[in-house]
CSV table of C-alpha atoms and ligand atoms in Angstrom, one decimal:
chain,number,residue,atom,x,y,z
A,928,MET,CA,12.8,-15.6,-30.1
A,929,GLY,CA,11.6,-14.5,-33.5
A,930,GLU,CA,8.8,-17.1,-33.3
A,931,GLU,CA,7.6,-15.8,-30.0
A,932,LYS,CA,4.0,-14.8,-29.9
A,933,LYS,CA,3.8,-11.1,-30.3
A,934,ILE,CA,2.8,-9.7,-26.9
A,935,PRO,CA,0.2,-6.9,-27.2
A,936,TYR,CA,0.9,-3.5,-25.7
A,937,LYS,CA,-1.8,-4.1,-23.2
A,938,ILE,CA,-2.9,-7.5,-22.0
A,939,TYR,CA,-6.5,-7.2,-20.9
A,940,LEU,CA,-8.5,-9.8,-19.2
A,941,SER,CA,-12.3,-10.0,-19.7
A,942,GLU,CA,-14.7,-9.2,-16.9
A,943,ASP,CA,-15.3,-12.9,-16.3
A,944,GLU,CA,-11.6,-13.4,-15.7
A,945,ILE,CA,-11.5,-11.1,-12.6
A,946,PRO,CA,-10.6,-13.6,-9.8
A,947,ARG,CA,-13.7,-14.7,-7.7
A,948,GLN,CA,-11.6,-15.3,-4.6
A,949,TRP,CA,-8.7,-13.5,-2.8
A,950,TYR,CA,-5.6,-15.5,-2.0
A,951,ASN,CA,-4.5,-15.6,1.6
A,952,VAL,CA,-0.7,-16.1,1.4
A,953,ARG,CA,-0.5,-16.7,5.2
A,954,ALA,CA,-2.0,-20.2,4.5
A,955,ASP,CA,1.3,-21.1,2.8
A,956,MET,CA,3.7,-19.5,5.2
A,957,LYS,CA,5.4,-21.9,7.6
A,958,ASN,CA,6.3,-19.0,9.9
A,959,LYS,CA,3.1,-17.1,10.3
A,960,PRO,CA,3.2,-13.3,10.8
A,961,ALA,CA,3.2,-12.5,14.6
A,962,PRO,CA,-0.2,-11.8,16.1
A,963,LEU,CA,-1.4,-8.3,17.0
A,964,LEU,CA,-1.0,-7.7,20.8
A,965,ASN,CA,-3.3,-6.0,23.2
A,966,PRO,CA,-1.3,-2.9,24.3
A,967,GLY,CA,-2.7,-3.3,27.9
A,968,THR,CA,-2.2,-7.0,28.5
A,969,LEU,CA,0.4,-7.8,25.8
A,970,LYS,CA,-1.7,-10.9,25.0
A,971,PRO,CA,-2.6,-11.6,21.4
A,972,MET,CA,-5.7,-9.7,20.3
A,973,THR,CA,-8.8,-11.8,20.2
A,974,PHE,CA,-11.9,-11.4,18.1
A,975,GLU,CA,-13.7,-9.8,21.1
A,976,ASP,CA,-10.8,-7.4,21.8
A,977,LEU,CA,-11.0,-6.1,18.2
A,978,ARG,CA,-14.8,-5.8,18.0
A,979,PRO,CA,-15.0,-2.2,19.2
A,980,VAL,CA,-12.5,-1.1,16.5
A,981,PHE,CA,-13.1,-3.1,13.3
A,982,CYS,CA,-16.1,-4.7,11.5
A,983,ASP,CA,-16.7,-8.4,12.5
A,984,GLU,CA,-16.1,-10.0,9.1
A,985,LEU,CA,-12.9,-8.0,8.6
A,986,ILE,CA,-11.6,-9.2,12.0
A,987,LYS,CA,-12.2,-12.8,10.9
A,988,GLN,CA,-10.1,-12.1,7.8
A,989,GLU,CA,-7.5,-10.4,9.9
A,990,LEU,CA,-7.1,-13.4,12.2
A,991,ASP,CA,-7.4,-16.1,9.5
A,992,ASP,CA,-3.9,-17.6,8.9
A,993,THR,CA,-5.1,-20.9,7.4
A,994,THR,CA,-7.8,-20.5,4.7
A,995,PRO,CA,-6.0,-20.2,1.4
A,996,TYR,CA,-8.9,-18.8,-0.7
A,997,ILE,CA,-11.7,-16.5,0.4
A,998,ASP,CA,-14.7,-15.8,-1.7
A,999,ILE,CA,-15.2,-12.2,-3.0
A,1000,PRO,CA,-18.9,-11.3,-2.3
A,1001,ASP,CA,-21.0,-10.7,-5.4
A,1002,GLU,CA,-21.7,-7.0,-4.5
A,1003,ILE,CA,-17.9,-6.4,-4.5
A,1004,MET,CA,-17.5,-8.3,-7.8
A,1005,ASP,CA,-20.1,-6.0,-9.3
A,1006,PHE,CA,-18.2,-2.9,-8.1
A,1007,TYR,CA,-14.8,-4.3,-9.2
A,1008,LYS,CA,-16.3,-4.6,-12.7
A,1009,MET,CA,-16.7,-0.8,-12.9
A,1010,TYR,CA,-12.9,-0.4,-13.1
A,1011,ARG,CA,-11.3,-3.8,-13.3
A,1012,PRO,CA,-9.6,-5.8,-14.7
A,1013,SER,CA,-6.8,-3.3,-14.7
A,1014,PRO,CA,-4.5,-3.5,-17.6
A,1015,LEU,CA,-1.1,-5.3,-17.7
A,1016,VAL,CA,1.1,-3.2,-19.9
A,1017,ARG,CA,4.2,-4.2,-21.8
A,1018,ALA,CA,6.5,-1.2,-21.5
A,1019,TYR,CA,7.7,-1.4,-25.1
A,1020,PHE,CA,8.5,2.4,-25.3
A,1021,LEU,CA,10.4,2.4,-22.0
A,1022,GLU,CA,12.4,-0.7,-23.1
A,1023,LYS,CA,13.2,1.1,-26.4
A,1024,ALA,CA,14.2,4.3,-24.6
A,1025,LEU,CA,16.5,2.4,-22.3
A,1026,GLY,CA,17.9,0.2,-25.1
A,1027,THR,CA,17.5,-2.8,-22.8
A,1028,PRO,CA,17.0,-6.4,-23.8
A,1029,ALA,CA,14.9,-6.8,-20.7
A,1030,LYS,CA,11.1,-7.2,-21.1
A,1031,ILE,CA,9.3,-4.9,-18.8
A,1032,TYR,CA,5.6,-5.2,-17.7
A,1033,TYR,CA,3.6,-3.1,-15.3
A,1034,LYS,CA,0.2,-3.6,-13.7
A,1035,PHE,CA,-1.5,-0.3,-13.7
A,1036,GLU,CA,-3.9,0.5,-10.9
A,1037,GLY,CA,-4.4,4.2,-11.5
A,1038,ASN,CA,-7.5,3.8,-13.8
A,1039,ASN,CA,-10.1,4.9,-11.3
A,1040,THR,CA,-11.0,8.3,-9.8
A,1041,SER,CA,-9.2,7.6,-6.5
A,1042,GLY,CA,-6.1,7.3,-8.7
A,1043,SER,CA,-4.6,4.2,-6.9
A,1044,HIS,CA,-5.0,0.6,-5.9
A,1045,LYS,CA,-6.6,1.7,-2.6
A,1046,LEU,CA,-10.1,1.4,-4.0
A,1047,ASN,CA,-9.7,-2.5,-4.1
A,1048,SER,CA,-9.8,-2.6,-0.3
A,1049,ALA,CA,-11.9,0.5,0.4
A,1050,ILE,CA,-14.9,-1.1,-1.3
A,1051,VAL,CA,-14.5,-4.3,0.7
A,1052,GLN,CA,-14.3,-2.5,4.0
A,1053,ALA,CA,-17.3,-0.2,3.3
A,1054,TYR,CA,-19.3,-3.3,2.2
A,1055,TYR,CA,-18.7,-5.2,5.4
A,1056,ALA,CA,-19.5,-2.1,7.5
A,1057,LYS,CA,-22.8,-1.7,5.6
A,1058,LYS,CA,-23.6,-5.4,5.9
A,1059,GLN,CA,-23.1,-5.1,9.7
A,1060,GLY,CA,-25.7,-2.3,9.8
A,1061,LEU,CA,-23.2,0.4,10.8
A,1062,LYS,CA,-23.8,4.1,10.2
A,1063,GLY,CA,-20.3,5.0,9.1
A,1064,VAL,CA,-16.5,4.6,9.2
A,1065,THR,CA,-13.6,6.7,10.2
A,1066,THR,CA,-10.1,6.7,8.9
A,1067,GLU,CA,-6.9,8.7,8.4
A,1068,THR,CA,-5.3,9.8,5.1
A,1069,GLY,CA,-1.9,11.1,4.3
A,1070,ALA,CA,-1.4,12.0,0.7
A,1071,GLY,CA,-5.1,11.6,0.2
A,1072,GLN,CA,-5.6,8.5,-2.0
A,1073,TRP,CA,-6.9,6.3,0.7
A,1074,GLY,CA,-9.4,8.9,2.0
A,1075,THR,CA,-10.6,9.4,-1.6
A,1076,ALA,CA,-11.0,5.7,-2.2
A,1077,LEU,CA,-12.9,5.3,1.1
A,1078,SER,CA,-15.2,8.2,0.4
A,1079,MET,CA,-16.0,6.7,-3.0
A,1080,ALA,CA,-16.7,3.3,-1.5
A,1081,SER,CA,-18.8,4.8,1.4
A,1082,ALA,CA,-20.9,6.8,-1.1
A,1083,TYR,CA,-21.5,3.7,-3.1
A,1084,PHE,CA,-22.9,1.8,-0.1
A,1085,GLY,CA,-24.6,4.8,1.5
A,1086,ILE,CA,-22.6,5.0,4.7
A,1087,ASP,CA,-21.0,8.0,6.4
A,1088,CYS,CA,-17.2,8.6,6.1
A,1089,LYS,CA,-15.1,10.7,8.4
A,1090,VAL,CA,-11.5,11.3,7.2
A,1091,TYR,CA,-8.7,12.7,9.4
A,1092,MET,CA,-6.2,14.2,6.9
A,1093,VAL,CA,-2.6,14.9,7.9
A,1094,LYS,CA,-2.6,18.7,8.2
A,1095,VAL,CA,0.3,19.4,5.8
A,1096,SER,CA,-1.5,17.4,3.0
A,1097,TYR,CA,-4.8,19.1,3.9
A,1098,GLU,CA,-3.2,22.4,3.2
A,1099,GLN,CA,-1.0,21.4,0.2
A,1100,LYS,CA,-3.7,19.4,-1.5
A,1101,PRO,CA,-7.0,21.3,-1.3
A,1102,PHE,CA,-8.3,19.5,-4.5
A,1103,ARG,CA,-7.9,16.1,-2.9
A,1104,ARG,CA,-10.0,17.3,-0.1
A,1105,GLU,CA,-12.7,18.6,-2.5
A,1106,VAL,CA,-12.8,15.2,-4.3
A,1107,MET,CA,-13.5,13.5,-0.9
A,1108,ARG,CA,-16.2,16.1,-0.1
A,1109,THR,CA,-17.8,15.6,-3.5
A,1110,TYR,CA,-18.3,12.0,-2.5
A,1111,GLY,CA,-19.9,13.1,0.8
A,1112,ALA,CA,-17.0,12.5,3.2
A,1113,SER,CA,-16.2,15.0,6.0
A,1114,VAL,CA,-12.5,15.9,6.1
A,1115,THR,CA,-10.8,17.2,9.2
A,1116,PRO,CA,-7.1,18.4,9.3
A,1117,SER,CA,-5.1,16.3,11.9
A,1118,PRO,CA,-4.2,16.9,14.6
A,1119,SER,CA,-7.6,18.6,15.3
A,1120,MET,CA,-9.1,20.0,18.4
A,1121,GLU,CA,-12.1,17.6,18.1
A,1122,THR,CA,-10.4,14.7,19.8
A,1123,GLU,CA,-8.7,14.2,23.1
A,1124,ILE,CA,-5.6,12.9,21.4
A,1125,GLY,CA,-5.6,15.7,18.9
A,1126,ARG,CA,-5.8,18.3,21.6
A,1127,LYS,CA,-3.0,16.6,23.5
A,1128,ILE,CA,-0.7,16.5,20.5
A,1129,ASN,CA,-1.5,20.2,19.6
A,1130,ALA,CA,-0.7,21.2,23.2
A,1131,GLU,CA,2.6,19.3,23.2
A,1132,HIS,CA,3.7,20.2,19.7
A,1133,PRO,CA,2.2,23.7,18.9
A,1134,GLY,CA,2.1,24.3,15.1
A,1135,THR,CA,2.7,20.6,14.2
A,1136,THR,CA,1.7,19.7,10.7
A,1137,GLY,CA,0.7,16.2,11.7
A,1138,SER,CA,1.6,12.7,10.8
A,1139,LEU,CA,-0.1,9.5,9.7
A,1140,GLY,CA,0.4,8.0,13.2
A,1141,CYS,CA,-1.3,10.9,14.8
A,1142,ALA,CA,-4.3,10.9,12.3
A,1143,ILE,CA,-4.8,7.2,13.0
A,1144,SER,CA,-5.1,7.8,16.7
A,1145,GLU,CA,-7.7,10.5,16.1
A,1146,ALA,CA,-9.7,8.3,13.7
A,1147,VAL,CA,-9.6,5.3,16.1
A,1148,GLU,CA,-10.7,7.6,19.0
A,1149,VAL,CA,-13.7,8.9,17.1
A,1150,ALA,CA,-14.7,5.4,15.9
A,1151,THR,CA,-14.6,3.9,19.4
A,1152,HIS,CA,-16.5,6.8,20.9
A,1153,THR,CA,-19.2,7.1,18.4
A,1154,GLU,CA,-22.2,4.8,18.3
A,1155,GLY,CA,-22.5,2.8,15.0
A,1156,TYR,CA,-19.0,3.6,13.7
A,1157,ARG,CA,-15.9,1.5,13.1
A,1158,TYR,CA,-12.3,2.4,12.1
A,1159,VAL,CA,-10.9,1.2,8.8
A,1160,LEU,CA,-7.3,1.3,7.6
A,1161,GLY,CA,-5.9,1.4,4.1
A,1162,SER,CA,-2.7,-0.6,4.4
A,1163,VAL,CA,-0.5,-2.6,6.7
A,1164,LEU,CA,-3.2,-5.0,8.0
A,1165,ASN,CA,-3.4,-8.6,6.9
A,1166,GLN,CA,-7.0,-8.0,5.6
A,1167,VAL,CA,-5.9,-5.2,3.4
A,1168,LEU,CA,-3.1,-7.3,1.8
A,1169,LEU,CA,-5.7,-10.0,1.3
A,1170,HIS,CA,-8.1,-7.7,-0.7
A,1171,GLN,CA,-5.2,-6.3,-2.7
A,1172,THR,CA,-4.3,-9.8,-4.0
A,1173,VAL,CA,-6.8,-9.1,-6.8
A,1174,ILE,CA,-3.9,-7.2,-8.3
A,1175,GLY,CA,-1.5,-10.1,-8.3
A,1176,LEU,CA,-4.1,-12.7,-9.3
A,1177,GLU,CA,-5.1,-10.7,-12.4
A,1178,ALA,CA,-1.4,-10.0,-13.3
A,1179,LYS,CA,-0.6,-13.7,-13.1
A,1180,ALA,CA,-3.7,-14.7,-15.1
A,1181,ALA,CA,-2.7,-12.2,-17.8
A,1182,LEU,CA,0.9,-13.4,-17.9
A,1183,ASP,CA,-0.2,-17.0,-18.0
A,1184,LYS,CA,-2.2,-16.3,-21.1
A,1185,TYR,CA,1.0,-15.7,-23.0
A,1186,GLY,CA,3.2,-18.2,-21.1
A,1187,ILE,CA,5.2,-15.4,-19.5
A,1188,LYS,CA,7.1,-16.0,-16.3
A,1189,PRO,CA,8.6,-13.0,-14.6
A,1190,ASP,CA,12.2,-13.3,-13.3
A,1191,MET,CA,11.7,-10.3,-11.0
A,1192,ILE,CA,8.8,-8.6,-9.3
A,1193,ILE,CA,9.2,-5.1,-8.0
A,1194,GLY,CA,6.8,-2.9,-6.0
A,1195,CYS,CA,6.9,0.2,-3.8
A,1196,ALA,CA,6.4,-0.3,-0.1
A,1197,GLY,CA,4.7,2.2,2.2
A,1198,GLY,CA,2.6,0.0,4.5
A,1199,GLY,CA,3.0,-2.9,2.1
A,1200,SER,CA,-0.5,-3.4,0.7
A,1201,ASN,CA,0.1,-3.0,-3.0
A,1202,LEU,CA,3.3,-5.0,-2.9
A,1203,GLY,CA,1.8,-7.7,-0.8
A,1204,GLY,CA,-1.2,-7.9,-3.2
A,1205,LEU,CA,1.0,-8.0,-6.3
A,1206,ILE,CA,3.4,-10.6,-5.1
A,1207,SER,CA,1.1,-12.9,-3.1
A,1208,PRO,CA,0.2,-15.5,-5.8
A,1209,PHE,CA,3.9,-15.6,-6.9
A,1210,MET,CA,5.1,-15.8,-3.4
A,1211,GLY,CA,2.6,-18.7,-2.8
A,1212,GLU,CA,4.4,-20.6,-5.6
A,1213,LYS,CA,7.7,-19.8,-4.1
A,1214,LEU,CA,6.7,-20.9,-0.6
A,1215,ARG,CA,5.3,-24.1,-2.0
A,1216,GLY,CA,8.5,-24.7,-3.9
A,1217,GLU,CA,6.8,-24.6,-7.3
A,1218,ALA,CA,8.7,-21.6,-8.8
A,1219,ASP,CA,11.2,-19.0,-7.9
A,1220,TYR,CA,11.1,-15.3,-8.3
A,1221,GLN,CA,13.3,-12.4,-7.2
A,1222,ILE,CA,11.0,-10.0,-5.3
A,1223,ILE,CA,12.1,-6.5,-4.5
A,1224,ALA,CA,10.4,-4.0,-2.2
A,1225,VAL,CA,11.4,-0.4,-2.8
A,1226,GLU,CA,11.2,2.3,-0.1
A,1227,PRO,CA,12.4,5.9,0.3
A,1228,ALA,CA,15.9,6.4,1.7
A,1229,SER,CA,14.3,9.0,4.0
A,1230,CYS,CA,11.8,6.5,5.5
A,1231,PRO,CA,13.7,3.2,5.3
A,1232,SER,CA,11.5,0.7,7.4
A,1233,PHE,CA,12.8,-2.5,5.7
A,1234,THR,CA,16.4,-1.6,5.0
A,1235,ARG,CA,17.2,0.1,8.3
A,1236,GLY,CA,14.3,-0.6,10.6
A,1237,LYS,CA,14.1,-3.0,13.5
A,1238,TYR,CA,11.9,-6.2,13.4
A,1239,ALA,CA,10.1,-5.6,16.7
A,1240,TYR,CA,6.7,-5.1,18.3
A,1241,ASP,CA,5.7,-1.4,17.9
A,1242,PHE,CA,2.7,0.9,18.1
A,1243,CYS,CA,0.9,1.5,14.9
A,1244,ASP,CA,0.0,5.0,15.9
A,1245,THR,CA,1.3,8.0,17.8
A,1246,GLY,CA,-1.3,8.0,20.5
A,1247,MET,CA,-0.6,4.3,21.3
A,1248,VAL,CA,-4.2,3.4,21.2
A,1249,CYS,CA,-3.9,0.7,18.5
A,1250,PRO,CA,-2.8,-2.9,19.0
A,1251,LEU,CA,1.0,-3.6,18.8
A,1252,ALA,CA,2.2,-5.2,15.6
A,1253,LYS,CA,5.4,-7.0,15.1
A,1254,MET,CA,6.9,-5.4,12.0
A,1255,TYR,CA,9.9,-3.8,10.5
A,1256,THR,CA,9.7,-0.3,12.0
A,1257,LEU,CA,11.5,3.0,12.5
A,1258,GLY,CA,9.6,3.6,15.8
A,1259,SER,CA,6.1,5.2,16.0
A,1260,ASN,CA,7.7,8.6,16.8
A,1261,PHE,CA,9.6,8.6,13.5
A,1262,ILE,CA,8.7,11.4,11.1
A,1263,PRO,CA,10.5,11.8,7.8
A,1264,SER,CA,12.5,15.0,7.3
A,1265,ALA,CA,10.6,18.1,6.2
A,1266,ASN,CA,11.9,17.9,2.6
A,1267,HIS,CA,10.4,14.4,2.1
A,1268,ALA,CA,7.9,14.7,-0.8
A,1269,GLY,CA,7.4,11.2,-2.3
A,1270,GLY,CA,4.8,9.5,0.0
A,1271,LEU,CA,5.5,6.1,1.6
A,1272,ARG,CA,6.0,7.8,4.9
A,1273,TYR,CA,4.5,5.3,7.4
A,1274,HIS,CA,7.0,4.2,10.1
A,1275,GLY,CA,6.1,0.5,10.0
A,1276,MET,CA,5.4,-2.3,7.5
A,1277,SER,CA,2.9,-5.0,6.9
A,1278,PRO,CA,3.5,-7.9,9.4
A,1279,ILE,CA,3.1,-10.4,6.6
A,1280,LEU,CA,5.8,-8.8,4.4
A,1281,SER,CA,8.0,-8.3,7.5
A,1282,GLN,CA,8.0,-12.0,8.2
A,1283,LEU,CA,8.6,-12.9,4.6
A,1284,TYR,CA,11.5,-10.4,4.4
A,1285,ASP,CA,12.9,-11.7,7.7
A,1286,ASP,CA,12.8,-15.2,6.3
A,1287,GLY,CA,14.7,-14.2,3.2
A,1288,PHE,CA,11.8,-14.7,0.7
A,1289,MET,CA,12.2,-11.1,-0.6
A,1290,GLU,CA,14.7,-8.2,-0.7
A,1291,ALA,CA,14.4,-4.5,-0.2
A,1292,ARG,CA,16.1,-1.4,-1.6
A,1293,SER,CA,15.9,2.2,-0.6
A,1294,VAL,CA,16.2,5.0,-3.2
A,1295,GLU,CA,16.6,8.8,-2.9
A,1296,GLN,CA,13.7,11.0,-4.0
A,1297,THR,CA,15.5,13.0,-6.7
A,1298,SER,CA,16.3,9.8,-8.4
A,1299,VAL,CA,12.7,8.7,-8.0
A,1300,PHE,CA,11.4,11.8,-9.7
A,1301,GLU,CA,14.0,11.5,-12.4
A,1302,ALA,CA,12.6,8.0,-13.1
A,1303,ALA,CA,9.0,9.3,-13.0
A,1304,GLN,CA,9.8,12.0,-15.5
A,1305,GLN,CA,11.5,9.5,-17.9
A,1306,PHE,CA,8.6,7.1,-17.6
A,1307,ALA,CA,5.9,9.8,-18.1
A,1308,ARG,CA,7.7,11.0,-21.3
A,1309,VAL,CA,7.8,7.6,-23.0
A,1310,GLU,CA,4.9,5.6,-21.5
A,1311,GLY,CA,2.4,8.5,-21.3
A,1312,ILE,CA,1.2,8.0,-17.8
A,1313,LEU,CA,2.0,10.6,-15.1
A,1314,PRO,CA,3.0,8.3,-12.2
A,1315,ALA,CA,2.4,8.8,-8.5
A,1316,PRO,CA,5.6,9.6,-6.7
A,1317,GLU,CA,5.0,6.4,-4.6
A,1318,SER,CA,4.7,4.2,-7.7
A,1319,SER,CA,7.8,5.9,-9.1
A,1320,HIS,CA,10.0,4.2,-6.5
A,1321,ALA,CA,9.2,0.9,-8.3
A,1322,ILE,CA,9.8,2.5,-11.7
A,1323,ARG,CA,13.3,3.6,-10.4
A,1324,VAL,CA,14.4,0.1,-9.5
A,1325,ALA,CA,12.7,-1.4,-12.7
A,1326,ILE,CA,14.8,1.0,-14.8
A,1327,ASP,CA,18.0,0.3,-12.8
A,1328,GLU,CA,17.5,-3.5,-13.3
A,1329,ALA,CA,16.7,-3.0,-17.0
A,1330,LEU,CA,19.9,-1.0,-17.4
A,1331,LYS,CA,21.9,-3.8,-15.7
A,1332,CYS,CA,20.4,-6.2,-18.3
A,1333,LYS,CA,21.7,-3.8,-21.0
A,1334,GLU,CA,25.2,-4.3,-19.6
A,1335,THR,CA,25.0,-8.0,-19.2
A,1336,GLY,CA,22.9,-8.7,-22.2
A,1337,GLU,CA,20.4,-10.7,-20.1
A,1338,GLU,CA,16.8,-10.8,-21.3
A,1339,LYS,CA,15.1,-10.7,-17.9
A,1340,THR,CA,11.4,-10.3,-17.6
A,1341,ILE,CA,10.6,-7.6,-15.1
A,1342,LEU,CA,7.1,-7.0,-13.6
A,1343,PHE,CA,6.4,-4.0,-11.5
A,1344,GLY,CA,3.4,-2.5,-9.8
A,1345,LEU,CA,2.4,1.0,-11.1
A,1346,THR,CA,0.1,1.8,-8.2
A,1347,GLY,CA,-1.3,5.1,-9.3
A,1348,THR,CA,-1.3,8.5,-11.0
A,1349,GLY,CA,0.3,11.7,-9.7
A,1350,TYR,CA,-2.0,14.5,-10.7
A,1351,PHE,CA,-2.4,15.7,-7.1
A,1352,ASP,CA,1.4,15.6,-6.5
A,1353,MET,CA,2.3,18.6,-8.6
A,1354,VAL,CA,3.9,20.5,-5.6
A,1355,ALA,CA,6.4,17.7,-5.4
A,1356,TYR,CA,6.9,17.6,-9.2
A,1357,GLN,CA,7.3,21.4,-9.2
A,1358,LYS,CA,10.1,21.1,-6.7
A,1359,TYR,CA,11.8,18.6,-9.0
A,1360,ASN,CA,11.2,20.5,-12.1
A,1361,ASP,CA,12.6,23.7,-10.5
A,1362,GLY,CA,15.7,21.8,-9.4
A,1363,VAL,CA,15.1,22.6,-5.7
A,1364,MET,CA,14.3,19.1,-4.6
A,1365,THR,CA,16.8,17.7,-2.1
A,1366,ASP,CA,17.6,14.3,-0.6
A,1367,TYR,CA,17.9,13.5,3.0
A,1368,ILE,CA,19.1,10.2,4.6
A,1369,PRO,CA,18.5,10.0,8.4
A,1370,THR,CA,21.6,9.4,10.4
A,1371,ASP,CA,22.0,6.3,12.6
A,1372,ALA,CA,21.8,8.6,15.6
A,1373,GLU,CA,18.5,10.0,14.4
A,1374,LEU,CA,17.0,6.5,13.9
A,1375,GLN,CA,18.3,5.4,17.3
A,1376,LYS,CA,16.4,8.2,19.0
A,1377,SER,CA,13.1,6.7,17.7
A,1378,PHE,CA,14.2,3.1,18.3
A,1379,ASP,CA,14.7,4.0,21.9
A,1380,THR,CA,11.0,4.6,22.2
A,1381,LEU,CA,10.1,1.1,21.0
A,1382,PRO,CA,7.9,-0.7,23.6
A,1383,LYS,CA,9.8,-3.4,25.5
A,1384,VAL,CA,8.0,-6.5,24.4
A,1385,GLU,CA,9.5,-10.0,24.1
A,1386,ALA,CA,9.2,-10.6,20.4
B,2728,PLP,C1,-0.9,4.4,-0.7
B,2728,PLP,C2,-0.2,4.3,-1.9
B,2728,PLP,C3,1.0,3.5,-1.9
B,2728,PLP,C4,1.6,2.9,-0.7
B,2728,PLP,O1,0.8,2.1,0.1
B,2728,PLP,P1,1.1,0.5,0.2
B,2728,PLP,O2,0.1,0.1,1.2
B,2728,PLP,O3,2.5,0.3,0.6
B,2728,PLP,O4,0.8,-0.1,-1.1
B,2728,PLP,C5,1.7,3.4,-3.1
B,2728,PLP,N1,1.2,4.0,-4.3
B,2728,PLP,C6,0.1,4.7,-4.3
B,2728,PLP,C7,-0.3,5.4,-5.5
B,2728,PLP,C8,-0.6,4.9,-3.1
B,2728,PLP,O5,-1.7,5.6,-3.1
């Protein structure tokens, strides 16, 4: 151990070491993720079915279960070089504070203005929209990171960007909104009165503060009813996981430089894009029987898609206009309790990760939000970075595992994804700092209510 090469605090790759291809983990999956279904016919969505909604090249990526490596276009490589490679950090200070023999690494994706990994896919989706000659894109945003990333990407390629922002976030995070407007996006609180579905939801639920599923329906409606526009999504879809593999490929290249093999890989899971991106190259080795890793998804106990959801076909949105996806889901009507503050509030989960989880290739844990913010605070004080609440779910479990190593004396190597920074989440931090943050775990009866609304589809 004493002879071990000293690992630097940060392992940087050079610009030339940014991967030139994304890795498509579906190519190595024996059980492929289930296809998206047309909500009208319940038949798998074809390229033609998807054309009114998504850009052509992105549909090809969405439907491609067999090509293992897909070239990253030069224009995207150029943009990636503005903020990538992202650092892989050895958490020496956290290890010391915990007194653990575990070796902890984190891949930090918060080093860009959007404050998260979402820019990795936003730039790709804006690029293909531009290349197809479109005028603009529409999308939803919850906490605001995705909308910010997409407005940056749209500004870069000179296309229009319309963002439907969940009303409660629109009101709680006015500065997020201004960042998006600075990059030229229009931002509308959802549900709005501008769309048919928005008017319907407002009529049925007066005073509603909105949800992601509802904002998705509005954004899709506007895209499909406006000439030259398409809809883009920041997580869940196969294409988004594909783009996010730049995270895992860089992390693996950096670890390989020092001959480090993680025992455990941990990531937070909302729709599954950062986790899918981080683990894909490692999962590929696992699927091909070349190596083994313990892989852990972490989700909020108040929105427990993996740990308490059903693996079933469900709607991706409240208005039921999107294709059906087979995924771990809490039901498209599920809305986390009002005190939920830590993000990761989507009712479903990536179909790729859902299949891998169902096949036993990864595990999942749920954690309560006060324990998440406790971990966030501890991390901020020793490692310097103020983490996003979402990312802090992964920090929580990384700390828990490092503390287990302290008890057993095991020197495990832990890698986790630090997806972003939390500067716009100060209302949630304030609740924690004031000691008024509470936890809520939905009852089985509450979950059953939204399971009852799952569409009846033979899965
Ligand atoms: C959006 C977001 C997440 C969750 O989304 P995934 O698609 O599950 O990765 C996690 N962390 C941050 C900082 C985010 O912005």
